[in-house]
mmCIF file of C-alpha atoms and ligand atoms in Angstrom:
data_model
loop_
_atom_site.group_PDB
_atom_site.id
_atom_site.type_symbol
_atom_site.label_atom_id
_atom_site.label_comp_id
_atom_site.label_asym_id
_atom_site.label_seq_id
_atom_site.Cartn_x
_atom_site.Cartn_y
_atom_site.Cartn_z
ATOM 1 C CA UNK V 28 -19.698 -5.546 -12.454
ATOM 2 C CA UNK V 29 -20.214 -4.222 -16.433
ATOM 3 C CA UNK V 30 -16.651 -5.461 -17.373
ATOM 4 C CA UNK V 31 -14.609 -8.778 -17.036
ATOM 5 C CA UNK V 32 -11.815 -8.341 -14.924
ATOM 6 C CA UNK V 33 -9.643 -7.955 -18.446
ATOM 7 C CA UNK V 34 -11.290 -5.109 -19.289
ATOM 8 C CA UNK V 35 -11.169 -3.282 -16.199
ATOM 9 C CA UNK V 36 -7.727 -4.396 -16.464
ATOM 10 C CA UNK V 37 -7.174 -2.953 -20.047
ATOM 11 C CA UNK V 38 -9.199 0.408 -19.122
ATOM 12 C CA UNK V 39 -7.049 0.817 -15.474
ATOM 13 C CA UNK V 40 -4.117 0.530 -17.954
ATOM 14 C CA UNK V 41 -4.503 2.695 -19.830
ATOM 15 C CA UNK V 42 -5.626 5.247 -17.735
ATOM 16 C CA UNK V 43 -2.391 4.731 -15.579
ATOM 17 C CA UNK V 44 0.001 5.161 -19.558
ATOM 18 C CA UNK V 45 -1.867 8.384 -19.979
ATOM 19 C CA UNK V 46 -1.213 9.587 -16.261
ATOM 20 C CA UNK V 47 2.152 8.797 -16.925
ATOM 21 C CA UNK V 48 2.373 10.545 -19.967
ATOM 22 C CA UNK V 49 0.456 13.862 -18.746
ATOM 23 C CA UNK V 50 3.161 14.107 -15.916
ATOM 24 C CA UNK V 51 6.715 13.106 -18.082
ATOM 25 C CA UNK V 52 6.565 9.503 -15.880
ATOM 26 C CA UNK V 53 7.651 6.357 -16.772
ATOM 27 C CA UNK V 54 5.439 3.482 -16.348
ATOM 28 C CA UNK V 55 7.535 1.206 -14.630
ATOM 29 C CA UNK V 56 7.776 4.322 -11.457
ATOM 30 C CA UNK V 57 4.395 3.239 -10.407
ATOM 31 C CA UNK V 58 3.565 -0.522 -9.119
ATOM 32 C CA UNK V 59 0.164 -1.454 -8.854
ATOM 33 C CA UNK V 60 -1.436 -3.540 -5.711
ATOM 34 C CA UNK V 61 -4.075 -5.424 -6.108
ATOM 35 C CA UNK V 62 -6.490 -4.754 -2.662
ATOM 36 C CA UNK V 63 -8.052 -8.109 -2.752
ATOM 37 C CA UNK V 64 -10.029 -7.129 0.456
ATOM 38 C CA UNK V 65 -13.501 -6.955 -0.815
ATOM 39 C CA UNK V 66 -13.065 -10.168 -2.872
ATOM 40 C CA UNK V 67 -13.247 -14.054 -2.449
ATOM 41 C CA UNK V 68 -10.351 -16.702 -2.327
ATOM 42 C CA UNK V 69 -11.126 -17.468 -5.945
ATOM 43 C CA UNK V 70 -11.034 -13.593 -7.381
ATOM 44 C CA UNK V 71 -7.539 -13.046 -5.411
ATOM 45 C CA UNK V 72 -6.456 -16.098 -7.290
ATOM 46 C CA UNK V 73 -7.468 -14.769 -10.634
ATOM 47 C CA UNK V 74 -5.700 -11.620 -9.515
ATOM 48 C CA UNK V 75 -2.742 -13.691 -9.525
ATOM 49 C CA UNK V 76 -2.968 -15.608 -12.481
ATOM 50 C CA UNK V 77 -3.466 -12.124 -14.562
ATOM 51 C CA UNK V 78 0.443 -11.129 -13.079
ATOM 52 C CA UNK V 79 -0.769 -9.092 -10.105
ATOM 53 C CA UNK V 80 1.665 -10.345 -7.518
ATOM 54 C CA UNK V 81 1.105 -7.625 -4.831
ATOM 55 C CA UNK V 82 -1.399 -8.386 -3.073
ATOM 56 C CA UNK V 83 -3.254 -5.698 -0.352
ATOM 57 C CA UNK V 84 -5.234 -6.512 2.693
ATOM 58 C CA UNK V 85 -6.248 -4.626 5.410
ATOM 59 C CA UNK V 86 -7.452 -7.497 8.069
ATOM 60 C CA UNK V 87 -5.774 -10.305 9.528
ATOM 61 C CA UNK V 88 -9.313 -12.023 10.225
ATOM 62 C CA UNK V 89 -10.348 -11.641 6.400
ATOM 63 C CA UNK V 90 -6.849 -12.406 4.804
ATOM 64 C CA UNK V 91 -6.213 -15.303 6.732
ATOM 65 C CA UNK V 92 -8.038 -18.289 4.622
ATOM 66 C CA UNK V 93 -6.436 -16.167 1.563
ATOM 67 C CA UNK V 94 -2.957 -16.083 2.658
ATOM 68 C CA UNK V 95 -3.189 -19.752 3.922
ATOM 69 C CA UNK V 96 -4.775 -21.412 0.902
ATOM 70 C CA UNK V 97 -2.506 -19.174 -1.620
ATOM 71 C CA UNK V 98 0.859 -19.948 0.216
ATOM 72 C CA UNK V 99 0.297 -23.855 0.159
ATOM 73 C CA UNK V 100 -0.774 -23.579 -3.343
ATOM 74 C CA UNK V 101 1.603 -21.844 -4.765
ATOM 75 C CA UNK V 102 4.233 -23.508 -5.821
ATOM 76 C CA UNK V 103 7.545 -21.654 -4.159
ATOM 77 C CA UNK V 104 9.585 -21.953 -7.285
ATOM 78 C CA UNK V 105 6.551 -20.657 -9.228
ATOM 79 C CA UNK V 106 7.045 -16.852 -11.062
ATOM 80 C CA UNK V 107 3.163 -15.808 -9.661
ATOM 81 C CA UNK V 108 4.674 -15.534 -5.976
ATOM 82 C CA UNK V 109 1.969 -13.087 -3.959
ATOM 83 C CA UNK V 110 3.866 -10.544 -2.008
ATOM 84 C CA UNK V 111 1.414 -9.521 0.401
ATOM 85 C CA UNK V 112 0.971 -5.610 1.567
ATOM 86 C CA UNK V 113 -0.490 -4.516 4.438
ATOM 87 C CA UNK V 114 -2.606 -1.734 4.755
ATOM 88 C CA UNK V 115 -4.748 -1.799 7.206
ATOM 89 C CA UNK V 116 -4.387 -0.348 11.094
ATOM 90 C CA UNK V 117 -2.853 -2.878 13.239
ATOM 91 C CA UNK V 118 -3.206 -3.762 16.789
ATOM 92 C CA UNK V 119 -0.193 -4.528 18.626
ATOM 93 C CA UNK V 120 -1.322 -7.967 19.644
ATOM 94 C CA UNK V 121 -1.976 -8.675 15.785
ATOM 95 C CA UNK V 122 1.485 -8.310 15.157
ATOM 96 C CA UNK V 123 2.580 -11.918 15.652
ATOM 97 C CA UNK V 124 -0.338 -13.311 12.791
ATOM 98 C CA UNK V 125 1.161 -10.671 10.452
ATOM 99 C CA UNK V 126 4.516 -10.088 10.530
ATOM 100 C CA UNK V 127 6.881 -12.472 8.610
ATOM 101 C CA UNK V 128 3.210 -13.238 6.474
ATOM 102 C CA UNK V 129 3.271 -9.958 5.058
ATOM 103 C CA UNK V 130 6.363 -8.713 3.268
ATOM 104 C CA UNK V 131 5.172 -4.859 3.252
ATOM 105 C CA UNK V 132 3.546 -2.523 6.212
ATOM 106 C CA UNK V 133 1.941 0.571 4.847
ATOM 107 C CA UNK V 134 -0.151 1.534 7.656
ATOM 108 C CA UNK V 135 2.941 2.451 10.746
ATOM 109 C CA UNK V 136 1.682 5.463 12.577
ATOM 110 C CA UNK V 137 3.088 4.757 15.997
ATOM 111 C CA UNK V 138 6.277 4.154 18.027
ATOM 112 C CA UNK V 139 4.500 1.369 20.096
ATOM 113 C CA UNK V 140 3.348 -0.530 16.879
ATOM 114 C CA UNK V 141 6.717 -0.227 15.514
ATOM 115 C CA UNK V 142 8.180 -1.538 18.262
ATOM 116 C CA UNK V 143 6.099 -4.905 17.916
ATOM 117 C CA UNK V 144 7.070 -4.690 14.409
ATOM 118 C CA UNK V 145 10.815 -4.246 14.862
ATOM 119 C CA UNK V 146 10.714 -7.179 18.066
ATOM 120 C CA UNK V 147 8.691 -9.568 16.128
ATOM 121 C CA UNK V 148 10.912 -9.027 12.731
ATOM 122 C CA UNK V 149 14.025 -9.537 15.471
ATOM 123 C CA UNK V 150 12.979 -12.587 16.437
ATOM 124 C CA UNK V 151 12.205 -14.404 12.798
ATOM 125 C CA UNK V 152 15.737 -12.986 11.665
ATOM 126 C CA UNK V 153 13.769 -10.198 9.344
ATOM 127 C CA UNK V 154 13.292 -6.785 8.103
ATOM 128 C CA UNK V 155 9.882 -5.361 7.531
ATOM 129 C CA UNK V 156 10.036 -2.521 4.669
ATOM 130 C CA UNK V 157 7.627 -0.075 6.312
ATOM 131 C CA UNK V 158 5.709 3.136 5.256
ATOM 132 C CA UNK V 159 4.952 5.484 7.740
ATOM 133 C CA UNK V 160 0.953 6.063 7.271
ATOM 134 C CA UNK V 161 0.982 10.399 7.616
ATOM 135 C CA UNK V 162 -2.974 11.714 8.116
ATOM 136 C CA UNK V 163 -2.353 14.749 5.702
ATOM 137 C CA UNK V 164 -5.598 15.925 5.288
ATOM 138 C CA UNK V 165 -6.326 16.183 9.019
ATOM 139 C CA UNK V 166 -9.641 14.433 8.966
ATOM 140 C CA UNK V 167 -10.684 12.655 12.799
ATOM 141 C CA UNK V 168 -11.315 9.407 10.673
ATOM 142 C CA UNK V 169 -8.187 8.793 8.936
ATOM 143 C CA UNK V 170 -5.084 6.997 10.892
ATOM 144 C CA UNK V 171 -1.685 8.368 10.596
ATOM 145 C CA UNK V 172 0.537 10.234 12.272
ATOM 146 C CA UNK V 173 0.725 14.468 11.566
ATOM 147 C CA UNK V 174 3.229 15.775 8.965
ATOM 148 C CA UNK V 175 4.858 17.442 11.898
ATOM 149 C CA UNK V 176 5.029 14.543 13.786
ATOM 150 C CA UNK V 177 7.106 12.886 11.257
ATOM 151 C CA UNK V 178 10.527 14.274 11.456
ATOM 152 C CA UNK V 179 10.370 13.326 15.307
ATOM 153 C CA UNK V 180 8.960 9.690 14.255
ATOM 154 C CA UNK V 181 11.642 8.567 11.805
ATOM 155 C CA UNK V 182 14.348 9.664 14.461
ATOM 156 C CA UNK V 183 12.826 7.749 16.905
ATOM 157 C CA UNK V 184 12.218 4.648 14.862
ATOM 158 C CA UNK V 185 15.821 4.233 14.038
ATOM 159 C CA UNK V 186 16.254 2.260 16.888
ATOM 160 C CA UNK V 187 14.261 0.023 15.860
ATOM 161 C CA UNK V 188 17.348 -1.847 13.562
ATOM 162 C CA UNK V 189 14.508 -4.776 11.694
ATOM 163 C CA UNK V 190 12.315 -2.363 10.288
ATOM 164 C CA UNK V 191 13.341 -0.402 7.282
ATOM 165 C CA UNK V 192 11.007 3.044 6.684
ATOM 166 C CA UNK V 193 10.766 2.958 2.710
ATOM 167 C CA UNK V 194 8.594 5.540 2.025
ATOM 168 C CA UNK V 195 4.962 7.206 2.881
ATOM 169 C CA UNK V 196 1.666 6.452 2.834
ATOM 170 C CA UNK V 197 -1.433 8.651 2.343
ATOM 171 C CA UNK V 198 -5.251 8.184 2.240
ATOM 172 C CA UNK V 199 -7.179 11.112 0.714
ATOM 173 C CA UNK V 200 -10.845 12.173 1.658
ATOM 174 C CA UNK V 201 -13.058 10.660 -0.700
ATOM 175 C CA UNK V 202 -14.008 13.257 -3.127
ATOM 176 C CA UNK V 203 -16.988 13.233 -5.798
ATOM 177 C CA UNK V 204 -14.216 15.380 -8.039
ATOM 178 C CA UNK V 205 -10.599 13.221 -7.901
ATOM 179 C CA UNK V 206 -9.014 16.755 -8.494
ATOM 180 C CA UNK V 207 -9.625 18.104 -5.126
ATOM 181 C CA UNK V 208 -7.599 14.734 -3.814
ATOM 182 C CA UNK V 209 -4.440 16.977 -5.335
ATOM 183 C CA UNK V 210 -2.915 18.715 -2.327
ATOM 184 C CA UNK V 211 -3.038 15.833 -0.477
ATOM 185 C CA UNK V 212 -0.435 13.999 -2.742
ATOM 186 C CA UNK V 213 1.153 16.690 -3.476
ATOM 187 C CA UNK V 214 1.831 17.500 0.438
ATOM 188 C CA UNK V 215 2.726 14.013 1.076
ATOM 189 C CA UNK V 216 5.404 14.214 -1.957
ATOM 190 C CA UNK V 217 7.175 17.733 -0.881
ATOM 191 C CA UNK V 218 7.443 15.725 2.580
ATOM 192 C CA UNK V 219 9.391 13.029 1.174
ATOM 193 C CA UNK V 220 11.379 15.866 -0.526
ATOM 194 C CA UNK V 221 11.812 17.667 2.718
ATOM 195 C CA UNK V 222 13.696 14.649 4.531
ATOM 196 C CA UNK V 223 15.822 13.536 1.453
ATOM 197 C CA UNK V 224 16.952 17.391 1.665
ATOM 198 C CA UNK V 225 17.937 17.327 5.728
ATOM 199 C CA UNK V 226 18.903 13.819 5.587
ATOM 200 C CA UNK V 227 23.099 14.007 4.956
ATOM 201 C CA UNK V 228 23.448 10.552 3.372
ATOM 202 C CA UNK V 229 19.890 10.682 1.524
ATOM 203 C CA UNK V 230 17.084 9.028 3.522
ATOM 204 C CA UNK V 231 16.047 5.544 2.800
ATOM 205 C CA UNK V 232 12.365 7.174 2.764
ATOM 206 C CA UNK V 233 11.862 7.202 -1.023
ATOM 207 C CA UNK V 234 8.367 5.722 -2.199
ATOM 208 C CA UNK V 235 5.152 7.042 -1.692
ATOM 209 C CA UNK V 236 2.135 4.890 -1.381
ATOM 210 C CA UNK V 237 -0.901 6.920 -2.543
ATOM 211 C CA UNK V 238 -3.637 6.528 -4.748
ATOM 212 C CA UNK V 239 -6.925 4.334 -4.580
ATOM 213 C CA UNK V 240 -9.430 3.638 -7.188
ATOM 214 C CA UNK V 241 -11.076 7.215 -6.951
ATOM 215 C CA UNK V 242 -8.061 8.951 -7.358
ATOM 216 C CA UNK V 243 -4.776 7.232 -8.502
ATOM 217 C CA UNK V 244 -4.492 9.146 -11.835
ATOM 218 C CA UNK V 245 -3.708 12.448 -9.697
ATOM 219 C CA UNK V 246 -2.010 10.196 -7.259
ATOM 220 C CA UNK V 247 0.572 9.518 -10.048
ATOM 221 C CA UNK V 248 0.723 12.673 -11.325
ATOM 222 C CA UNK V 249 1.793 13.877 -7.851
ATOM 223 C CA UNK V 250 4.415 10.957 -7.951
ATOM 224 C CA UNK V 251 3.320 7.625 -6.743
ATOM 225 C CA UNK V 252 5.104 4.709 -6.801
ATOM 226 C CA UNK V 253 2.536 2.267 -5.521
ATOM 227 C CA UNK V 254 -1.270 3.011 -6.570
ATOM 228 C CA UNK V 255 -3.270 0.499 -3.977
ATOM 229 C CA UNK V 256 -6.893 -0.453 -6.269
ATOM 230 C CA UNK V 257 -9.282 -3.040 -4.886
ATOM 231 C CA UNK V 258 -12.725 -1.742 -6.246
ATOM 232 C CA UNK V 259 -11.778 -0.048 -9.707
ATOM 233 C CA UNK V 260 -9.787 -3.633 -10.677
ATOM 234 C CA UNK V 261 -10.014 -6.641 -8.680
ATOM 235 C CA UNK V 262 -14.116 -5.193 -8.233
ATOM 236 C CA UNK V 263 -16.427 -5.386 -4.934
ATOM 237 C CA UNK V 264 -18.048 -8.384 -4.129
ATOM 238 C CA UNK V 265 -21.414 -7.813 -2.371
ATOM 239 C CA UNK V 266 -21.414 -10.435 1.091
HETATM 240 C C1 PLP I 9 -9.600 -0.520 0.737
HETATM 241 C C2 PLP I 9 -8.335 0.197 0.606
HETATM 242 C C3 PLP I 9 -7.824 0.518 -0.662
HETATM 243 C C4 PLP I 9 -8.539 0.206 -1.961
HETATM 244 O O1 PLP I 9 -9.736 0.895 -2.044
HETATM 245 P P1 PLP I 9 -10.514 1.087 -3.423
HETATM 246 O O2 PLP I 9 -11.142 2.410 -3.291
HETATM 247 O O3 PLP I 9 -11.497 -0.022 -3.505
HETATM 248 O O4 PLP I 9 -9.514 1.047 -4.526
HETATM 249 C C5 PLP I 9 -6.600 1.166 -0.718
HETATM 250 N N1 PLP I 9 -5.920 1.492 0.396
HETATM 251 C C6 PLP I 9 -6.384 1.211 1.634
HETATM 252 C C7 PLP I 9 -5.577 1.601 2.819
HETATM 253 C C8 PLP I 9 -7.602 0.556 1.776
HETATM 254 O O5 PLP I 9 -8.048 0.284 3.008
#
């Protein structure tokens, strides 16, 4: 890495103030998590310590010796509390090492996973603030349901009384040039826009999870309110 993790902290900064700026945001819209899924036990503490208290995974398996050692160290009255985020796909049968572990779900993109969600959640006396992962660009590789799936989805999920859907999630193709990630966000955004217009009360689908360490500064721009960075800030460890 050719920075300490301040710097990269100082430089992600900044570049997040001057997306801000270029699109009339405040700064305090967008929320950063820290994906802590390329790095070790000790890194994710640092991450921590420096006031990052969101905290993204994407694996059970991987998380687990993080999650463990952090929540017994912790001290529960402490102000550094780690609110975990998940964002990887989960299997059904994974629900039960996850749920009640991890505060947030960004990666629902099926009834039958939902359901596992919303029994699980049930049975600790929970809700599980959920965003519903939509594939926008299409791609075979990407998880998610279709943007047309999605009115369908949320009407069908409301049976489903412990989980509350919060907002959207996107991944964008990687791209060599961040401004080609643009109609992604922006297609995820009008969506959200679309249901707050048909919903009669305003839907509780109001935050939009997009934007990774190749692209959050157009992520922002196109209205973000959680940027998820592992590589750009918390860095890749090599195994
Ligand atoms: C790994 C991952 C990230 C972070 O990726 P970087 O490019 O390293 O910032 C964000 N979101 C999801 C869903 C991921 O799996």
């Amino acid at each position: 890495m050719p920075y300490t993790f301040e710097d990269r902290i100082k430089l992600v900064e900044d570049r997040i103030m001057k997306a801000c700026e270029r699109s009339g945001r405040r700064r305090n819209e967008v929320q950063i998590i820290a994906v802590t899924k390329y790095v070790s036990l000790d890194m994710t503490k640092s991450a921590l310590e420096h006031g990052f208290h969101h905290l993204g995974e994407n694996r059970w398996q991987d998380a687990q010796e993080k999650w463990e050692t952090i929540s017994e160290q912790v001290d529960s009255e402490a102000d550094n509390q780690p609110i975990w985020h998940f964002i990887g796909s989960l299997q059904s049968n994974k629900v039960k090492d996850v749920i009640g572990k991890f505060t947030y779900m960004h990666s629902l993109d099926r009834l039958s996973l939902a359901e596992a969600i919303d029994k699980r959640a049930s049975q600790l006396g929970i809700t599980v603030p959920c965003f519903i992962q939509v594939n926008v660009s299409g791609e075979n590789t990407k998880q998610g349901i279709s943007p047309e799936e999605l009115v369908p989805f949320v009407a069908q999920l409301s049976r489903c009384k412990s989980i509350n859907p919060i907002g959207l999630m996107t991944m964008a193709p990687f791209e060599a040039e961040p401004e080609q990630t643009r109609p992604v966000f922006k297609a995820l955004r009008e969506l959200r826009d679309e249901m707050q217009k048909k919903s009669e009360h305003g839907s509780t689908i109001t935050q939009l999870s997009m934007g990774m360490s190749n692209d959050f500064e157009v992520a922002i721009e196109e209205g973000a309110t959680w940027i998820r960075l592992g590589t750009i800030l918390v860095g890749k460890e090599e195994e």
